[in-house]
PDB file of C-alpha atoms and ligand atoms in Angstrom:
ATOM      1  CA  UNK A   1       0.000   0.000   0.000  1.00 76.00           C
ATOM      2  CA  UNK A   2       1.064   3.290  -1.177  1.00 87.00           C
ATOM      3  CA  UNK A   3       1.984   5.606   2.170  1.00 89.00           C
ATOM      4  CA  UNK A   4       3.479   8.327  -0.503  1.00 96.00           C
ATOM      5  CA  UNK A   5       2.860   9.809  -3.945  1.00 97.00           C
ATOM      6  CA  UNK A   6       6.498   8.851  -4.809  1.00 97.00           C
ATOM      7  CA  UNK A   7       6.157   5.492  -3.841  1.00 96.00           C
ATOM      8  CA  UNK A   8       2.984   5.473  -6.239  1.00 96.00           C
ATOM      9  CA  UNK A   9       4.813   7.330  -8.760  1.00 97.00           C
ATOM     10  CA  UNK A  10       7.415   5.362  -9.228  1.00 97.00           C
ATOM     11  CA  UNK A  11       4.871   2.513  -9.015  1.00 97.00           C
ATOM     12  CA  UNK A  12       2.831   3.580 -12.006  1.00 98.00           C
ATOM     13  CA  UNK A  13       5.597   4.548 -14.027  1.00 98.00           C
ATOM     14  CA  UNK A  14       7.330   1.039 -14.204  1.00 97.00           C
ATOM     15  CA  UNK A  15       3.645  -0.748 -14.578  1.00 98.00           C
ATOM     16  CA  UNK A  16       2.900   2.243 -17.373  1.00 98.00           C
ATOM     17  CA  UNK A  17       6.372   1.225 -19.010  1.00 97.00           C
ATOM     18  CA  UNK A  18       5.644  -2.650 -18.783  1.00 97.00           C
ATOM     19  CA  UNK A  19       1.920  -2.023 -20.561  1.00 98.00           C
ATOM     20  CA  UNK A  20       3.499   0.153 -23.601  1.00 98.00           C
ATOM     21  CA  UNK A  21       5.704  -2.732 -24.013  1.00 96.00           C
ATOM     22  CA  UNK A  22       2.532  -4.858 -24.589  1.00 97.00           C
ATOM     23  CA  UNK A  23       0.447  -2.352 -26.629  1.00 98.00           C
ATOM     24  CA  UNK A  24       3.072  -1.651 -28.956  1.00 97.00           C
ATOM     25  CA  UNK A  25       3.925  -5.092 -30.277  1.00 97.00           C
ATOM     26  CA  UNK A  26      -0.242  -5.316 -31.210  1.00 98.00           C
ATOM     27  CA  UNK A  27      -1.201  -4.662 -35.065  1.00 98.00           C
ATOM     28  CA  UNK A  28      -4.576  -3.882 -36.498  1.00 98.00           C
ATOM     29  CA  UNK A  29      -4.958  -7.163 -37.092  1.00 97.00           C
ATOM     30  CA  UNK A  30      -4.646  -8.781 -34.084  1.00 97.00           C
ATOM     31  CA  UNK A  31      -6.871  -6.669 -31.953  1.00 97.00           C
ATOM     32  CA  UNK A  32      -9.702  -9.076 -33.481  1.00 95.00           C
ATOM     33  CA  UNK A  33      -8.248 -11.936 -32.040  1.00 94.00           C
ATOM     34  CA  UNK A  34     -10.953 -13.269 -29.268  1.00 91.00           C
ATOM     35  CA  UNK A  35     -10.394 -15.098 -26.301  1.00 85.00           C
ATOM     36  CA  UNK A  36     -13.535 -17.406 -27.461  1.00 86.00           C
ATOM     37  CA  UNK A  37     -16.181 -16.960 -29.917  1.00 86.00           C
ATOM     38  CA  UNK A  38     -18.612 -14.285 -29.290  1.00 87.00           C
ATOM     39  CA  UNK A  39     -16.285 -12.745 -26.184  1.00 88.00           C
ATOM     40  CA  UNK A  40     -13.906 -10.386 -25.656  1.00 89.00           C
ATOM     41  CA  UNK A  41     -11.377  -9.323 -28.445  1.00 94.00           C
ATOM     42  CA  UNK A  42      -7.623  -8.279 -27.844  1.00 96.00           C
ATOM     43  CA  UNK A  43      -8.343  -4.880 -29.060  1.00 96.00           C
ATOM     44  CA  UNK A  44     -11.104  -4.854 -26.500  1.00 95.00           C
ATOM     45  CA  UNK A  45      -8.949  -6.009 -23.507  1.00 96.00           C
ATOM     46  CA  UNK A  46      -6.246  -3.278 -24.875  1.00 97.00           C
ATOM     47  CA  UNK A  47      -9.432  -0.207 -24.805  1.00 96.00           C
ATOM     48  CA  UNK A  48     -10.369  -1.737 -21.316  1.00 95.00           C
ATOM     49  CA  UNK A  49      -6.726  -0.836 -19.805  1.00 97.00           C
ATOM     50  CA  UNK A  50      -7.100   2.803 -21.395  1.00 96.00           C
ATOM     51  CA  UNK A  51     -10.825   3.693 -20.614  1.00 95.00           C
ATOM     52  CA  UNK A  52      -9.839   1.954 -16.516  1.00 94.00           C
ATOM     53  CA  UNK A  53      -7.271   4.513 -15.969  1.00 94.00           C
ATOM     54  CA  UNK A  54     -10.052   6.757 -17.237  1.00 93.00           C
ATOM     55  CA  UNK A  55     -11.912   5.682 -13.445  1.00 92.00           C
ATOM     56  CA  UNK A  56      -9.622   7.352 -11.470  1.00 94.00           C
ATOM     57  CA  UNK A  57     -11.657  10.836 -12.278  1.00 94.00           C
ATOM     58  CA  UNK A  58     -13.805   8.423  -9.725  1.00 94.00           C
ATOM     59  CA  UNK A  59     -11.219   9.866  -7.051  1.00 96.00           C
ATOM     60  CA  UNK A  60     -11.956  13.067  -7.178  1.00 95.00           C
ATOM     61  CA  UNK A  61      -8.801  13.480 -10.071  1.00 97.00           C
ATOM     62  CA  UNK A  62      -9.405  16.124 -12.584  1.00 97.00           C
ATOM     63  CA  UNK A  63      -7.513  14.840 -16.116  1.00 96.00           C
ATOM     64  CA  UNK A  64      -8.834  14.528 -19.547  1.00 94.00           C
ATOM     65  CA  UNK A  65     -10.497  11.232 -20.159  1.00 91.00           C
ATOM     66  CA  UNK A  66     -11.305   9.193 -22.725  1.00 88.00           C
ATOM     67  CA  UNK A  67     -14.402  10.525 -25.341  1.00 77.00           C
ATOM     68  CA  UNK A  68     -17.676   9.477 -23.963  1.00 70.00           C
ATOM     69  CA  UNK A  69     -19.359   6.804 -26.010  1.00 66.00           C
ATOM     70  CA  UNK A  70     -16.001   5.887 -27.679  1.00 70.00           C
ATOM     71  CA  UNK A  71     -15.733   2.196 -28.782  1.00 81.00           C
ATOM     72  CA  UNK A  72     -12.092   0.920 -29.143  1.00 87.00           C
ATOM     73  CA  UNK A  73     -10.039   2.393 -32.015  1.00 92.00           C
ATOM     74  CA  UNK A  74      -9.423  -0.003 -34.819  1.00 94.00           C
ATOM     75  CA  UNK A  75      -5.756   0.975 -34.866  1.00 96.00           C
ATOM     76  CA  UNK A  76      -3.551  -0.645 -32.618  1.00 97.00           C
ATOM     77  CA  UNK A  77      -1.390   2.359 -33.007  1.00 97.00           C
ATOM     78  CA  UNK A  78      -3.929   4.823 -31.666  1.00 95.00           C
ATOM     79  CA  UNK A  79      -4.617   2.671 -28.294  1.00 96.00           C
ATOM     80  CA  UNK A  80      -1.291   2.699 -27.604  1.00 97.00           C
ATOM     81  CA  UNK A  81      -1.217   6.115 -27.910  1.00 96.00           C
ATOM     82  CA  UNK A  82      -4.089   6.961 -25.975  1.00 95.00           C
ATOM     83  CA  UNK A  83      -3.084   4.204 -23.045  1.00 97.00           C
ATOM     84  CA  UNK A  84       0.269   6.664 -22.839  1.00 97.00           C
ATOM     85  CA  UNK A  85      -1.997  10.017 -22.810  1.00 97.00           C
ATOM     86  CA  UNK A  86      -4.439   8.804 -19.851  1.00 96.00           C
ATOM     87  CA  UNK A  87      -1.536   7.158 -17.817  1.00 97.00           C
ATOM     88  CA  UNK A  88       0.683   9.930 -17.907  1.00 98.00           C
ATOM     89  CA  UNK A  89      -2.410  12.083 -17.461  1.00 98.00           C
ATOM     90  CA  UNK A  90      -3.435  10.501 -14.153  1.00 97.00           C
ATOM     91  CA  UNK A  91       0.298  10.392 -12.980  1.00 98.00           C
ATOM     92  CA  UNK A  92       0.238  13.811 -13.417  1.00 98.00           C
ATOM     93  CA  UNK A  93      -2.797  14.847 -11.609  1.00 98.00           C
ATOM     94  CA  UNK A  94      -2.052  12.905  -8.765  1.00 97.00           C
ATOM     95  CA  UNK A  95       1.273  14.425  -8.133  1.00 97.00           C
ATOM     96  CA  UNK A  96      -0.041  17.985  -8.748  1.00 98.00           C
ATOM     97  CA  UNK A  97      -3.784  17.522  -7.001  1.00 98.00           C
ATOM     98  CA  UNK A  98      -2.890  15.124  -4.124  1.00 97.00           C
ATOM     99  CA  UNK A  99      -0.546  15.464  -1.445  1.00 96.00           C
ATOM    100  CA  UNK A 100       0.128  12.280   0.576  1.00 97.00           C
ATOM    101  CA  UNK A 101      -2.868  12.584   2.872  1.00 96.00           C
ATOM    102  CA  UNK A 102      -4.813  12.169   0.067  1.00 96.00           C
ATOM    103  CA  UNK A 103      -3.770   8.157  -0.536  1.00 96.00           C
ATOM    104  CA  UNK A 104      -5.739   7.898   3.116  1.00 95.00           C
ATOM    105  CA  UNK A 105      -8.784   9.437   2.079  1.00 96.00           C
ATOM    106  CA  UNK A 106     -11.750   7.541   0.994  1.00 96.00           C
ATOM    107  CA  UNK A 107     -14.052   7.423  -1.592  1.00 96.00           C
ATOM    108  CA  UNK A 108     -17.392   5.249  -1.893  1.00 95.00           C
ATOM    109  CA  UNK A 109     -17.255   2.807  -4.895  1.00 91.00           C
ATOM    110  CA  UNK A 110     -20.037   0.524  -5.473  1.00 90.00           C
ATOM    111  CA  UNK A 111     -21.504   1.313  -2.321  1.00 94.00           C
ATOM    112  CA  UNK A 112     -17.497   0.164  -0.669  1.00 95.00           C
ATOM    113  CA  UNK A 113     -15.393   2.667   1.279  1.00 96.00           C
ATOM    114  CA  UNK A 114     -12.251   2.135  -0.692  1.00 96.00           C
ATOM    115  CA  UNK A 115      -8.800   4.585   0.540  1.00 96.00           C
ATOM    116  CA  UNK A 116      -7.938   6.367  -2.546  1.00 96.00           C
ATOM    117  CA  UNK A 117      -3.911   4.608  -2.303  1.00 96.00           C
ATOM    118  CA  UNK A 118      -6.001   1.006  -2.385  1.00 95.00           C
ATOM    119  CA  UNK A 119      -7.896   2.045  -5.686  1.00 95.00           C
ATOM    120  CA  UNK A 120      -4.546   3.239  -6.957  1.00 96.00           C
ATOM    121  CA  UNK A 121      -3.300  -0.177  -6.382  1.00 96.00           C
ATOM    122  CA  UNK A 122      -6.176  -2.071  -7.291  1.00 96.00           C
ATOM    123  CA  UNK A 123      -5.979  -0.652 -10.519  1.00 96.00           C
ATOM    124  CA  UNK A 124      -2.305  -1.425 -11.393  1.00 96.00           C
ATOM    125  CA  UNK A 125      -3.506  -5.042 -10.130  1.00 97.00           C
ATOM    126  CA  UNK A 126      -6.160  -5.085 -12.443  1.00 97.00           C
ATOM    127  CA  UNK A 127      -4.163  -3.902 -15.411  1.00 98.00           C
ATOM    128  CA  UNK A 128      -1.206  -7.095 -14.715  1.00 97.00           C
ATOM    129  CA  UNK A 129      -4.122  -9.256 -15.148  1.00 97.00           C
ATOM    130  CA  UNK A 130      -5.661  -8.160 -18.387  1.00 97.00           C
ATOM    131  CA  UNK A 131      -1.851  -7.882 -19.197  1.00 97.00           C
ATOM    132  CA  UNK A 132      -1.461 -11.560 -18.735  1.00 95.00           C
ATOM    133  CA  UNK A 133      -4.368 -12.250 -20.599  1.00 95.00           C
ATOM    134  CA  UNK A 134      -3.430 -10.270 -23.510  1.00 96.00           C
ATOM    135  CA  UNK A 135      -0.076 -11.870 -23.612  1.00 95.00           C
ATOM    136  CA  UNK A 136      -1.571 -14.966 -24.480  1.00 94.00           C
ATOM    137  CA  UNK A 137      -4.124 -13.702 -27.061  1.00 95.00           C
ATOM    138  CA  UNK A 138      -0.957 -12.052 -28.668  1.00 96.00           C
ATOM    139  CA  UNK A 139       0.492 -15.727 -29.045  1.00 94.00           C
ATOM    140  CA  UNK A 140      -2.516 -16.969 -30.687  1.00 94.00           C
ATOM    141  CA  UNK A 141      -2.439 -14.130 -33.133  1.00 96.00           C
ATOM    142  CA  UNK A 142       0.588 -14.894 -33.827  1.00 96.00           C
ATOM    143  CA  UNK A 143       2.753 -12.167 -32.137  1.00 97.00           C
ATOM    144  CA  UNK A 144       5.819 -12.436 -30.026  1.00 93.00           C
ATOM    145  CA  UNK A 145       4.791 -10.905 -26.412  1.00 92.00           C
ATOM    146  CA  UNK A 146       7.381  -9.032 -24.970  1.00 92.00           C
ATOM    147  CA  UNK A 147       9.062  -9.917 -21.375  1.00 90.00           C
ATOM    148  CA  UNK A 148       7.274  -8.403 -18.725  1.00 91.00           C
ATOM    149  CA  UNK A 149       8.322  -9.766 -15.096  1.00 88.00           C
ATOM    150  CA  UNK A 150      10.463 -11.913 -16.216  1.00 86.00           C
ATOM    151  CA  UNK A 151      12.275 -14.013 -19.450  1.00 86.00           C
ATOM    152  CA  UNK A 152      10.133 -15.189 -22.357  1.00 87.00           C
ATOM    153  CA  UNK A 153       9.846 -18.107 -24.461  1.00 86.00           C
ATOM    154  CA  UNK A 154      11.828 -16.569 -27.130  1.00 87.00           C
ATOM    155  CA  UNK A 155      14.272 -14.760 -24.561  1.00 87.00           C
ATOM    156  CA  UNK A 156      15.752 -17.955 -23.897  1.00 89.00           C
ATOM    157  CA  UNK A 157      15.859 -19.366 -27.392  1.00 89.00           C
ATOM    158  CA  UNK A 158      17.669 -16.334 -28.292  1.00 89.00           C
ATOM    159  CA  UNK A 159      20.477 -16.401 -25.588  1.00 89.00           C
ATOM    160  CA  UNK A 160      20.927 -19.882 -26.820  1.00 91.00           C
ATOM    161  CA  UNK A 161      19.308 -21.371 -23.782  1.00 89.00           C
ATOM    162  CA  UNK A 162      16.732 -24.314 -23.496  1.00 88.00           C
ATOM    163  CA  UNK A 163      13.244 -22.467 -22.641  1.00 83.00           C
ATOM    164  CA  UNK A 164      11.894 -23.445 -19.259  1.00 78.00           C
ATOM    165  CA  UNK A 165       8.902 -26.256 -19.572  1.00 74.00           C
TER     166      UNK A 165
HETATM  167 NI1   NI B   1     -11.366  -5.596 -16.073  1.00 71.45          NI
END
């Protein structure tokens, strides 16, 4: 749990830095791949991660969010894009809005008292699991994910290593 804005700054940053390295190995192409017929699409987990950050105006957080109404882009290109806008957005209105006291304050979310420092956290959470899931929708569609918290499939084929089973 956050007890500074540094120690969520530097936080958000990394997990920001980790995401872009997801988003910009998708192509146009792939965000159609689907976990299962009839559910959610790659593109759409990608749009979820932007229009999530968008929540934190929930907090009180005054930032430009994402256009109301807006389905997902068709170009992988201009998620990505977007996903950089709204995280560096929020990162920015925390640091100049909040002061540390802030991460202890509470806001009521779904009828929840949640401390603004937990939703900060619960969102990063959140956005490592669609992550993961992404990762493996970007196999199936034929794309090479990217390390993220740790050595890939690939990594080790290309050190001349045996990949893990
Ligand atoms: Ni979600």
């Amino acid at each position: 749990m956050y007890m500074t804005i540094a120690d969520f700054a530097k936080e958000w940053e990394k997990e920001a830095e980790r995401t872009e390295r997801v988003l910009n190995v998708l192509t146009d192409e792939s965000l159609r791949q689907r976990v299962v017929s009839g559910r959610r699409t790659l593109g759409g987990l990608a749009w979820h991660l932007v229009t999530s950050a968008g929540y934190m105006s929930a907090l009180g957080l005054d930032f430009e969010g994402v256009a109301q109404g807006g389905s997902a882009p068709e170009s992988a290109g201009e998620i990505a894009g977007e996903y950089r806008r709204i995280s560096a957005a929020v990162l920015q209105a925390v640091k100049t809005q909040w002061s540390d006291a802030h991460l202890d304050g509470t806001v009521t979310i779904m009828g929840e008292e949640w401390r603004n420092g937990d939703s900060m956290h619960f969102t990063l959470m959140h956005q490592a699991h669609h992550r993961g899931q992404m990762t493996v929708l970007m196999r199936q569609a034929g794309l090479r994910a990217p390390d993220v918290y740790g050595p890939t499939y690939e990594y080790w084929i290309d050190q001349g290593m045996k990949p893990l089973e």
